[in-house]
Short mmCIF file of C-alpha atoms and ligand atoms in Angstrom, two decimals:
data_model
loop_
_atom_site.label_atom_id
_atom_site.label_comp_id
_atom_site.label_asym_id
_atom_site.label_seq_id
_atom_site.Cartn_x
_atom_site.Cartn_y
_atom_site.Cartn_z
CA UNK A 17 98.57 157.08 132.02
CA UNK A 18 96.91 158.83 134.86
CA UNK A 19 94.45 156.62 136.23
CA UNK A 20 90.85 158.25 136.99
CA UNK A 21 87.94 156.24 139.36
CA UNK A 22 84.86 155.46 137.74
CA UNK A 23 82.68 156.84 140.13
CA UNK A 24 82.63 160.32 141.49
CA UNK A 25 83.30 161.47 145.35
CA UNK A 26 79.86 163.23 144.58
CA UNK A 27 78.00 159.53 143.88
CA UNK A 28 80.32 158.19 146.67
CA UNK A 29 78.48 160.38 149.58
CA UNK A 30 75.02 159.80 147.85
CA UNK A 31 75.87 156.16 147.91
CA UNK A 32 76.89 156.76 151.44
CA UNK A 33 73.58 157.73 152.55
CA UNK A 34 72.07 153.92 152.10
CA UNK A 35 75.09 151.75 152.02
CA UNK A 36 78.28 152.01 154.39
CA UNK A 37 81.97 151.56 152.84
CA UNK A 38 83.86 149.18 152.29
CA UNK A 39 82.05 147.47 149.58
CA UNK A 40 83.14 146.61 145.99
CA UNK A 41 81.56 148.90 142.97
CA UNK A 42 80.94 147.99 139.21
CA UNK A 43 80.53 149.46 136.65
CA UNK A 44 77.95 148.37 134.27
CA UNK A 45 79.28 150.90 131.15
CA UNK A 46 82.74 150.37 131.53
CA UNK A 47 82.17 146.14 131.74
CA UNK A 48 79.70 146.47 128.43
CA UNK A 49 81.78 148.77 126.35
CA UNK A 50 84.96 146.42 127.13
CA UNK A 51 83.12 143.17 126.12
CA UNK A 52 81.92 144.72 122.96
CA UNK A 53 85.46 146.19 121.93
CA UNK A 54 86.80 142.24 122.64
CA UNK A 55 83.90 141.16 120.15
CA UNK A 56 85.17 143.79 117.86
CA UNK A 57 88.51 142.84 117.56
CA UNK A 58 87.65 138.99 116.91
CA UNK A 59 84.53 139.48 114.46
CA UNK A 60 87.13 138.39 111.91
CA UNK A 61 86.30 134.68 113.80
CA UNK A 62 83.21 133.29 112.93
CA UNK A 63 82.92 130.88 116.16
CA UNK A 64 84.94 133.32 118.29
CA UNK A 65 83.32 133.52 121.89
CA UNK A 66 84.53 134.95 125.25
CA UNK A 67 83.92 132.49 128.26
CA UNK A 68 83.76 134.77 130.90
CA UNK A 69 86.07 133.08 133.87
CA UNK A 70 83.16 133.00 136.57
CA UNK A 71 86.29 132.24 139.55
CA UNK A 72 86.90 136.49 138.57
CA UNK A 73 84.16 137.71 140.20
CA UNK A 74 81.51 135.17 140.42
CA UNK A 75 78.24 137.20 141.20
CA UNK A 76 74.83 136.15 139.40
CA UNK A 77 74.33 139.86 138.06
CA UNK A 78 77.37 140.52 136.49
CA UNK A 79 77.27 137.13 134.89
CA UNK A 80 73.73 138.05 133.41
CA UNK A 81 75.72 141.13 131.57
CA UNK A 82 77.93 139.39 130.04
CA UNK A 83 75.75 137.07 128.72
CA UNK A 84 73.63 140.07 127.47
CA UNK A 85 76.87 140.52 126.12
CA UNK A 86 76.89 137.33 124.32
CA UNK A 87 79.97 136.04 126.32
CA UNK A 88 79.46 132.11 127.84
CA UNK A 89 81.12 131.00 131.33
CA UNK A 90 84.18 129.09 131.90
CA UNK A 91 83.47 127.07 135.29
CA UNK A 92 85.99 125.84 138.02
CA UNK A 93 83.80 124.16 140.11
CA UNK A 94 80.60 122.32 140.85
CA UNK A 95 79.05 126.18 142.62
CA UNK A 96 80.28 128.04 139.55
CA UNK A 97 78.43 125.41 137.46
CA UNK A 98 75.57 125.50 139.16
CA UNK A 99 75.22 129.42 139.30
CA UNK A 100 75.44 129.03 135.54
CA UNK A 101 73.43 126.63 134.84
CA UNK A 102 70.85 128.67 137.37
CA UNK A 103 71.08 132.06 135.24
CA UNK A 104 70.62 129.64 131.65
CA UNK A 105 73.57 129.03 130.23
CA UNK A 106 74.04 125.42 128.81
CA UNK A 107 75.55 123.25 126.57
CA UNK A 108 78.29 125.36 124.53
CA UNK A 109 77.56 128.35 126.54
CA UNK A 110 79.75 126.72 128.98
CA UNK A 111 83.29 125.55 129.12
CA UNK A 112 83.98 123.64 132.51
CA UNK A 113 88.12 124.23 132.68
CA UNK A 114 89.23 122.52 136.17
CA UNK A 115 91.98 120.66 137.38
CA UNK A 116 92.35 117.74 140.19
CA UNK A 117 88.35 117.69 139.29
CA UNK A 118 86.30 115.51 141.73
CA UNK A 119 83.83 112.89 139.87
CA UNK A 120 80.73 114.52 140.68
CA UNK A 121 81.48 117.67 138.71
CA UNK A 122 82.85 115.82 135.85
CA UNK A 123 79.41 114.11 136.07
CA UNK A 124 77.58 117.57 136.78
CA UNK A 125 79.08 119.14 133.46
CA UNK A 126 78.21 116.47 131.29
CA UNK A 127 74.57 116.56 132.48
CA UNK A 128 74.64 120.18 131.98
CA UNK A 129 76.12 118.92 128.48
CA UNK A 130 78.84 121.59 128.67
CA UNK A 131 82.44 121.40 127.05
CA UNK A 132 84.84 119.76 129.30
CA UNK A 133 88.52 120.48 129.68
CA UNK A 134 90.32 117.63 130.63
CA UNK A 135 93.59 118.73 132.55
CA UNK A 136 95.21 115.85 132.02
CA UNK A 137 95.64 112.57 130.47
CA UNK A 138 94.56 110.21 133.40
CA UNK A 139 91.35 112.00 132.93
CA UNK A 140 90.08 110.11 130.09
CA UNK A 141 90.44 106.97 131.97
CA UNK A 142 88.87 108.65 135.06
CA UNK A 143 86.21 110.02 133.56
CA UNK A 144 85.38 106.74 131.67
CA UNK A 145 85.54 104.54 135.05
CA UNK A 146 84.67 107.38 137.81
CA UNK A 147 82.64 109.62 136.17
CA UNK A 148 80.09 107.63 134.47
CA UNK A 149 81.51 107.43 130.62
CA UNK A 150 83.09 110.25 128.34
CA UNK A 151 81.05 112.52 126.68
CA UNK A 152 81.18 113.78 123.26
CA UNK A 153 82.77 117.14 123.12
CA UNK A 154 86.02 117.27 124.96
CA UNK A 155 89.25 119.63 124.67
CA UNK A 156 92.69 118.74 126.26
CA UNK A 157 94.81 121.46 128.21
CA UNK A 158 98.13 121.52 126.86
CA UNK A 159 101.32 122.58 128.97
CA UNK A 160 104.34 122.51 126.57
CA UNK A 161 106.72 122.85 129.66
CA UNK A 162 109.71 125.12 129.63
CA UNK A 163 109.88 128.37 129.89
CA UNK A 164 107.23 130.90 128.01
CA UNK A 165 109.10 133.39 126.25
CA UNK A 166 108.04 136.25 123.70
CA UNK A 167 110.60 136.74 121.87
CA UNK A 168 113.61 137.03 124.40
CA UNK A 169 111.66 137.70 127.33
CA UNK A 170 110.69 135.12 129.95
CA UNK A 171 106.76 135.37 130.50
CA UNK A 172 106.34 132.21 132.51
CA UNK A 173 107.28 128.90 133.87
CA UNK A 174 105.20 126.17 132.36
CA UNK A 175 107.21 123.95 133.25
CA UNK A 176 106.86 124.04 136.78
CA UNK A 177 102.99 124.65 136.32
CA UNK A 178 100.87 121.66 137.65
CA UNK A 179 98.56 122.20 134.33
CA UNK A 180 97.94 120.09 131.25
CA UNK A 181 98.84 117.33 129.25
CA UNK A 182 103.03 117.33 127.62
CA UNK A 183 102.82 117.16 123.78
CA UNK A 184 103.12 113.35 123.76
CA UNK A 185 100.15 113.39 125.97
CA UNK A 186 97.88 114.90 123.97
CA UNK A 187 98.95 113.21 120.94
CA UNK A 188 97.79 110.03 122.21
CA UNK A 189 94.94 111.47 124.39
CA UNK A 190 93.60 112.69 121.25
CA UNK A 191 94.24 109.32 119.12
CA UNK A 192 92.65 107.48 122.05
CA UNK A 193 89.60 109.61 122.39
CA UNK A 194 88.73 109.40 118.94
CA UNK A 195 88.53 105.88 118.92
CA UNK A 196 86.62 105.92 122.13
CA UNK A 197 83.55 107.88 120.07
CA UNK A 198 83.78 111.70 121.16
CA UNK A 199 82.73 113.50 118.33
CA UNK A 200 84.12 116.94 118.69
CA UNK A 201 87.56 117.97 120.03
CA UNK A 202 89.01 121.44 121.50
CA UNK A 203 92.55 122.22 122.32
CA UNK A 204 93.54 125.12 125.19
CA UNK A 205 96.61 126.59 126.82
CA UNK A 206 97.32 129.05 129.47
CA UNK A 207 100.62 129.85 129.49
CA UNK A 208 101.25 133.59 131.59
CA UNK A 209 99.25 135.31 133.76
CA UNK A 210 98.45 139.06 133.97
CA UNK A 211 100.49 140.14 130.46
CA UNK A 212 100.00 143.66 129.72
CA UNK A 213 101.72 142.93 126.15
CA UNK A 214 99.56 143.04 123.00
CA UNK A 215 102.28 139.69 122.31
CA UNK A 216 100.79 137.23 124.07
CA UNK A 217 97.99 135.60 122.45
CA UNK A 218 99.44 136.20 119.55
CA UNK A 219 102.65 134.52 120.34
CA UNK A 220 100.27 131.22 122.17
CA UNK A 221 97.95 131.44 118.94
CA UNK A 222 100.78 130.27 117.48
CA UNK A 223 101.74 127.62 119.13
CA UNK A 224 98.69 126.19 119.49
CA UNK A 225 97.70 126.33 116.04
CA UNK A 226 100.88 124.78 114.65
CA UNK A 227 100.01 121.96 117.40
CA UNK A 228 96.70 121.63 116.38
CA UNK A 229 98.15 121.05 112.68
CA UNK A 230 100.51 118.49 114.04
CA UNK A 231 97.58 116.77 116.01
CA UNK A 232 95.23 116.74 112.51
CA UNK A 233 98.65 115.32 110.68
CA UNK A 234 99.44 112.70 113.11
CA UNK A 235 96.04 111.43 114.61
CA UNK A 236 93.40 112.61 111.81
CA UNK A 237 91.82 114.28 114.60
CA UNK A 238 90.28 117.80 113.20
CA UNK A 239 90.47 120.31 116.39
CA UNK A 240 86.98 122.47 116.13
CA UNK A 241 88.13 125.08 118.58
CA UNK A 242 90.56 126.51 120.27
CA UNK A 243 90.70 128.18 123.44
CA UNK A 244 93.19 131.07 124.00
CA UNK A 245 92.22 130.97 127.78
CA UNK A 246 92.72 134.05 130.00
CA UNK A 247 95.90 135.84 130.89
CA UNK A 248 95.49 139.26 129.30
CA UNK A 249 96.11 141.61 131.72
CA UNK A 250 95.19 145.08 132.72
CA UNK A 251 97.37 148.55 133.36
CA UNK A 252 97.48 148.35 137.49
CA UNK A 253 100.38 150.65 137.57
CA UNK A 254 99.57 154.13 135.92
CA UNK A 255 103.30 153.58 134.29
CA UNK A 256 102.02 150.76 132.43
CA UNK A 257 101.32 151.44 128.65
CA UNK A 258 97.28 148.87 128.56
CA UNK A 259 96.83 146.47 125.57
CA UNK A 260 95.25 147.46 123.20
CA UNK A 261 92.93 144.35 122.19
CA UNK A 262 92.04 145.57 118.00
CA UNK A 263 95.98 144.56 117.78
CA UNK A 264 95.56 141.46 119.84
CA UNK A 265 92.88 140.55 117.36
CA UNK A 266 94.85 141.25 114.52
CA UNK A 267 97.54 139.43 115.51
CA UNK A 268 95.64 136.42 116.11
CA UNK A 269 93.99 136.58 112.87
CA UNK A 270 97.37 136.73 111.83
CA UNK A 271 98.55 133.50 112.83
CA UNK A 272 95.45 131.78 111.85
CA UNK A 273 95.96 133.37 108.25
CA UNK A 274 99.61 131.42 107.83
CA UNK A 275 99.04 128.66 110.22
CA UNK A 276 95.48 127.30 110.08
CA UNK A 277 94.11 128.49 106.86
CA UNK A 278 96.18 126.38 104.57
CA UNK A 279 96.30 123.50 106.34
CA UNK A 280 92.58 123.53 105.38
CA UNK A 281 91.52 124.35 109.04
CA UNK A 282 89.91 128.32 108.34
CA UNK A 283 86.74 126.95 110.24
CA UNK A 284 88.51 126.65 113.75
CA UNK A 285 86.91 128.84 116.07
CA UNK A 286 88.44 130.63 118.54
CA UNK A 287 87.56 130.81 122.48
CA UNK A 288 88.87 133.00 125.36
CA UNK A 289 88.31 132.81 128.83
CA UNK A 290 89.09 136.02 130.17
CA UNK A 291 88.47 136.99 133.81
CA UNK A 292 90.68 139.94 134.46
CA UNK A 293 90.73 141.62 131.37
CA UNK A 294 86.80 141.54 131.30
CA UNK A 295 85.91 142.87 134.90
CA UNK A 296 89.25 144.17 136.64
CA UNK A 297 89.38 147.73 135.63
CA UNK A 298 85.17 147.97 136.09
CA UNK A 299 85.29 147.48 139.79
CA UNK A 300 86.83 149.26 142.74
CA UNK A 301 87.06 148.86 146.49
CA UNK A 302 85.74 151.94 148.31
CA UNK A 303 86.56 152.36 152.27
CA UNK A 304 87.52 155.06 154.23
CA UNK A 305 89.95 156.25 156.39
CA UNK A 306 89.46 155.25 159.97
CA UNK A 307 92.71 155.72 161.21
CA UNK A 308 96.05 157.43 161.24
CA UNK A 309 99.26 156.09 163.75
CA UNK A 310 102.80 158.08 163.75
CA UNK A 311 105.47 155.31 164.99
CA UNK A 312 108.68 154.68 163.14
CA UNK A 313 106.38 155.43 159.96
CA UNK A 314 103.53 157.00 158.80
CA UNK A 315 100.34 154.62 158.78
CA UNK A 316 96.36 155.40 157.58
CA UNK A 317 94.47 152.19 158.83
CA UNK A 318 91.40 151.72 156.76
CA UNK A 319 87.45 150.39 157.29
CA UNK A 320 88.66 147.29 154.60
CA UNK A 321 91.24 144.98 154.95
CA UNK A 322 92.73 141.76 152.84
CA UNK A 323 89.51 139.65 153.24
CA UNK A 324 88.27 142.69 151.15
CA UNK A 325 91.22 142.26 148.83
CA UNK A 326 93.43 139.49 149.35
CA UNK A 327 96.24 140.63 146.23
CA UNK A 328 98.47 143.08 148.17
CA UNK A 329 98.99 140.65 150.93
CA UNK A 330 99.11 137.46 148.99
CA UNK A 331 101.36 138.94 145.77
CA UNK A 332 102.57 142.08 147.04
CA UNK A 333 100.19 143.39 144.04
CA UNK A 334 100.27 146.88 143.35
CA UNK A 335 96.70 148.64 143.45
CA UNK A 336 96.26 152.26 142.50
CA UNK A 337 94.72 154.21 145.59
CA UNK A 338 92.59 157.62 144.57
CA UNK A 339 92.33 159.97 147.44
CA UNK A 340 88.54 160.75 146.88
CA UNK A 341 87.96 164.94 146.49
CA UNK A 342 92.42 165.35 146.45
CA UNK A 343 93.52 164.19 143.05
CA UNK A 344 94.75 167.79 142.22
CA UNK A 345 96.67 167.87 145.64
CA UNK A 346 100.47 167.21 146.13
CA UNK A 347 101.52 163.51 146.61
CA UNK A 348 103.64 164.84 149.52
CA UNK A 349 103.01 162.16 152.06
CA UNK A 350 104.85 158.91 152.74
CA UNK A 351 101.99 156.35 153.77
CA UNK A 352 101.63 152.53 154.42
CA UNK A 353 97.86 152.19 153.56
CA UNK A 354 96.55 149.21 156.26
CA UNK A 355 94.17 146.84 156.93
CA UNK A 356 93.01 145.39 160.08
CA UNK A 357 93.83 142.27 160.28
CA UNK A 358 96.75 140.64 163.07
CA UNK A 359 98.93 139.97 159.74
CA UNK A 360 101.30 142.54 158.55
CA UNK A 361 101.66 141.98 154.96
CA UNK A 362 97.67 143.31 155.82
CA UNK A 363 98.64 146.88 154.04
CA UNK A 364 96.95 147.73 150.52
CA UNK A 365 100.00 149.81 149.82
CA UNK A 366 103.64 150.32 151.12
CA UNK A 367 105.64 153.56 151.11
CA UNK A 368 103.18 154.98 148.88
CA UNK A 369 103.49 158.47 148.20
CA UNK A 370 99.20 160.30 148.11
CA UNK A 371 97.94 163.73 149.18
CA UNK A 372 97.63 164.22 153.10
CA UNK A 373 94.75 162.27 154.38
CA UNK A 374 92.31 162.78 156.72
CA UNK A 375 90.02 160.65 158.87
CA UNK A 376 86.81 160.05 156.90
CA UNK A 377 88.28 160.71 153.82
CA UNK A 378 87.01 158.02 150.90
CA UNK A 379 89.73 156.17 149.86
CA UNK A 380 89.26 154.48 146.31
CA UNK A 381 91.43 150.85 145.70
CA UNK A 382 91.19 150.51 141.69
CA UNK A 383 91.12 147.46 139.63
CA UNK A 384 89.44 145.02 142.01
CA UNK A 385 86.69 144.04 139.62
CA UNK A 386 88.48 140.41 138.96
CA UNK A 387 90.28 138.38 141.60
CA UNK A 388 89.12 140.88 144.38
CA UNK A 389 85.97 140.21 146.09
CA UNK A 390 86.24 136.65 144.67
CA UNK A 391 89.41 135.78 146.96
CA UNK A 392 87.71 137.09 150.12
CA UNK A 393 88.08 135.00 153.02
CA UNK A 394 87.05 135.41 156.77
CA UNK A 395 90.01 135.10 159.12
CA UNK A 396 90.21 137.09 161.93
CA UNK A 397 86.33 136.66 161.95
CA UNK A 398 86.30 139.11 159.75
CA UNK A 399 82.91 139.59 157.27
CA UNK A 400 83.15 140.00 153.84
CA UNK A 401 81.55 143.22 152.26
CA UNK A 402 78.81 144.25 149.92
CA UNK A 403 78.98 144.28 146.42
CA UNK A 404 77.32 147.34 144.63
CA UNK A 405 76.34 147.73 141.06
CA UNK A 406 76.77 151.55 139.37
CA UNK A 407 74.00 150.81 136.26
CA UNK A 408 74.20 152.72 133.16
CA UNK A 409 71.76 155.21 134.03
CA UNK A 410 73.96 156.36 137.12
CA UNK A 411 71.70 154.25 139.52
CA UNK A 412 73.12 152.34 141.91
CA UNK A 413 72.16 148.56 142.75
CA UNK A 414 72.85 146.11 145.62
CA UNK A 415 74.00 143.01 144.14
CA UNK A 416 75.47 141.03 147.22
CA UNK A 417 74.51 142.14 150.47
CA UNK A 418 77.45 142.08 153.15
CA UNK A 419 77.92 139.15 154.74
CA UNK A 420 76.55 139.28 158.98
CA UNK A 421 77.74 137.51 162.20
CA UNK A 422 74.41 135.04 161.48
CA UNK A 423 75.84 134.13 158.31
CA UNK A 424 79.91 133.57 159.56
CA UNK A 425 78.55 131.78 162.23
CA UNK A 426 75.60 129.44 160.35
CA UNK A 427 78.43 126.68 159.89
CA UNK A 428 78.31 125.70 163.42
CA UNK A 429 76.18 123.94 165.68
CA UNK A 430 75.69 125.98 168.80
CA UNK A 431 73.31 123.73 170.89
CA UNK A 432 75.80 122.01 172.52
CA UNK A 433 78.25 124.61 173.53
CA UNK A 434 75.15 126.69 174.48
CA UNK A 435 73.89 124.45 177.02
C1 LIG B 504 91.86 131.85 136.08
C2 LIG B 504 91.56 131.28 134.77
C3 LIG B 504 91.15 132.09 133.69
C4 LIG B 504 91.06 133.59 133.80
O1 LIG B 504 92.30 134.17 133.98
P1 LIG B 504 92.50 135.74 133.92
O2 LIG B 504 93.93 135.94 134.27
O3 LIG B 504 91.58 136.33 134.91
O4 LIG B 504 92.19 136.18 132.53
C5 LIG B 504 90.83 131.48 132.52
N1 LIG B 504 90.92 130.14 132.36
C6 LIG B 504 91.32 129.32 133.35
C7 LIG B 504 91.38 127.85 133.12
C8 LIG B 504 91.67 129.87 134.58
O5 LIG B 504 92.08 129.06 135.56
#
C-alpha cells in the first residue's frame, strides 16, 4: 500500500512560519477515528476497554483524547502514574503493568486504587511485606515459556522473556491470593511484539482463556478480566498488507464463544493495552534536509537525529521517509538518510532509494506516533524536540515545547565549578 503523510507540504511551511522542524506531529482525526474503529470491533464485549500504554507516547494531551475516547491508561512507572492520576483517571481507569517494580509505586497504585499487574510470583510476598499489604484487585502476568507460534510460524521467544509468572506459578499465586482476601482477579499475557497479523490475539485469546478455565477448575478462582495487552502492530513497510482490527475482534469473540462461554464464564471482560497500534501511524517526525556529502556513498544529513527517533539505530527499524512536494518524482537516488550524532548506526534509513533531494527540502519520517518521541534521549548533548498537535479543525497546537540548554543543564549544580 502506498503510504501517504497526514499532513500536507502546504500546512508544513505554514507550520514553519511559528515552529522550526524537527518536531513530532499528531494527528488528532486519524488517533480518534482509530480508537473508535478498536471500540467497534469489541462492542461484542460488554467490559471490553483499551488501556492506552502511556510508555507510547506519554504526553498529557494526547492522553486526554483517548480518554475522550473512553480508553483508560496502562502505567509503567511511578511518572506515568502520576500524569494519570493528574489528568483524572483512577481506580479501573488504570491498569499499572510493571516489572522489577520498586515499593513505592506498588504503594502509589494502590492509593490511586488502580489494578495492579503483578509480574511475578515473589510479588505477592513483596507487596504484602514491602509494599504495605495487597490490595483487592490484582491480575497475574503469565509467560507460558517456549516459543510463540501461530500456527507454524515462530512469533516470539517467551521463553527467554524476563516477564511473568510459568503456569505453575500462577496456579498457586492465584490459590494463595484468594485466601489472602483479594476480591477480584485479572489474568494478562504479552507474548509478540509489533504483529501485523490479524492471528495474534486471536491465537493468545486462546490461550489465555483455556488457562483461565483451568485456573477456575483447579483453584475456584473466577478470572473477571482479561487483558490481551499490546503487540498489534502497524504497516511500517508500504509492502506490508495492515490488520484489519473488525477481524481481530471477531476472532476474539470467537474464542470466547467456544472457550469461555460454556464454561459459564460469558461475563469476562476483555482489556487491551495497546500503544503502537493506537498512536504509531497518527504521528510523524518532520525535519529537513540540512545536508548532502558525496564520499564512497551518497549521504543527506538531516536537522533530527536518533534522540528524535531512537528505532532505526536501536532495531535497525524501517521508517517510511516522504520527500515533502516529490512523491510523484522518480525514486532514482541511492541515499543513507543521517542523523547527527558521533554514532553511525545514527541514519534513519540505509540504501534507501527517494527522489533527488535538495537542501531545505521537508523530509517526513512516518509512524513515529508510538515508541518515537517517547525513547528520546540526550547524548551528544543533544535536545529533544517539540511535539505538535494537528487538531481536527486543521489547527495546529503546541503540546510539548522543545526542550533548551536551561533545561539539559537544570540537573547540575554549577556553583561550584563556576567559582
Ligand atoms: C509496551 C507495553 C504495551 C504496549 O505495547 P505496544 O507494542 O505498543 O502495543 C502494553 N503492555 C505492556 C505491559 C507493555 O510493556
Amino acid at each position: 500500500m502506498e503510504k501517504k503523510p497526514f499532513v500536507t507540504l502546504e500546512k508544513l511551511k505554514e507550520i514553519d512560519k511559528t515552529y522550526p522542524t524537527p518536531y513530532h506531529l499528531y494527528d488528532e482525526k486519524g488517533i480518534r477515528e482509530n480508537a473508535k474503529r478498536l471500540k467497534e470491533a469489541f462492542a461484542w464485549n460488554k467490559g471490553f476497554k483499551e488501556y492506552f500504554a502511556v510508555k507510547a507516547t506519554p504526553n498529557p494531551f494526547i492522553l486526554n483524547i483517548l480518554k475522550d475516547c473512553g480508553c483508560g491508561v496502562d502505567c509503567s512507572s511511578m511518572t506515568e502514574l502520576m500524569m494519570s492520576d493528574k489528568l483524572g483517571f483512577h481506580g479501573d481507569d488504570i491498569m499499572f503493568s510493571s516489572n522489577d517494580t520498586p515499593a513505592e509505586e506498588f504503594e502509589f497504585a494502590k492509593k490511586l486504587d488502580a489494578q495492579i499487574n503483578l509480574d511475578d510470583f515473589t510479588h505477592i510476598e513483596f507487596m504484602e511485606k514491602q509494599a504495605g499489604g495487597l490490595p483487592e484487585k490484582i491480575c497475574c502476568r503469565f509467560n507460558p515459556g517456549g516459543k510463540f507460534k501461530i500456527s507454524t510460524t515462530i512469533m516470539d521467544n517467551p521463553g527467554e522473556a524476563k516477564y511473568g509468572f510459568t503456569k505453575e506459578q500462577l496456579i498457586e499465586g492465584y490459590r494463595i491470593l484468594k485466601e489472602k482476601g483479594v476480591k477480584k482477579f485479572g489474568l494478562h499475557s504479552f507474548l509478540a511484539s509489533n504483529t501485523v497479523s490479524n492471528e495474534y490475539y486471536p491465537t493468545l485469546a486462546k490461550i489465555l482463556f483455556e488457562t483461565a478455565v483451568e485456573v477456575k477448575e483447579k483453584t475456584g478462582v473466577k478470572i473477571s478480566f482479561i487483558n490481551l495487552s499490546g503487540g498489534v502492530g502497524i504497516p511500517y513497510r508500504p509492502d506490508q498488507e495492515p490488520n484489519d482490527i473488525y477481524a481481530i475482534g471477531e476472532g476474539v469473540r470467537k474464542a470466547f464463544e467456544e472457550i469461555l462461554v460454556p464454561a459459564g464464564m460469558g461475563d469476562v471482560a476483555i482489556y487491551t493495552e495497546l500503544g503502537r497500534y493506537m498512536l504509531g501511524p497518527y504521528g510523524c517526525l518532520v525535519t529537513k534536509a540540512i545536508h548532502e556529502k558525496h564520499i564512497h556513498k551518497e549521504y543527506i544529513g538531516l536537522d533530527a537525529c536518533a534522540v528524535n527517533l531512537m528505532r532505526p539505530a536501536m532495531y535497525g527499524a524501517y521508517h517510511h521517509i516522504t520527500v515533502m512536494g516529490k512523491e510523484n518524482e522518480p525514486c532514482d537516488h541511492k541515499y543513507d538518510i543521517t542523523g547527527s550524532l558521533c554514532e553511525n548506526n545514527d541514519k534513519f534509513a540505509v540504501d534507501r532509494m527517494l527522489p533527488k533531494i535538495d537542501m531545505g527540502d521537508f523530509i517526513v519520517i512516518h509512524d513515529t506516533g508510538a515508541h518515537g518521541f517517547a525513547m528520546g534521549y540526550n547524548y551528544n548533548g543533544k535536545l529533544k524536540s517539540a511535539e505538535l498537535l494537528l487538531k481536527e479543525n486543521g489547527d495546529v497546537q503546541m503540546i510539548r515545547r522543545a526542550e533548551t540548554p536551561k533545561d539539559y543543564f537544570a540537573t547540575f549544580d554549577f556553583c561550584d565549578i563556576l567559582k
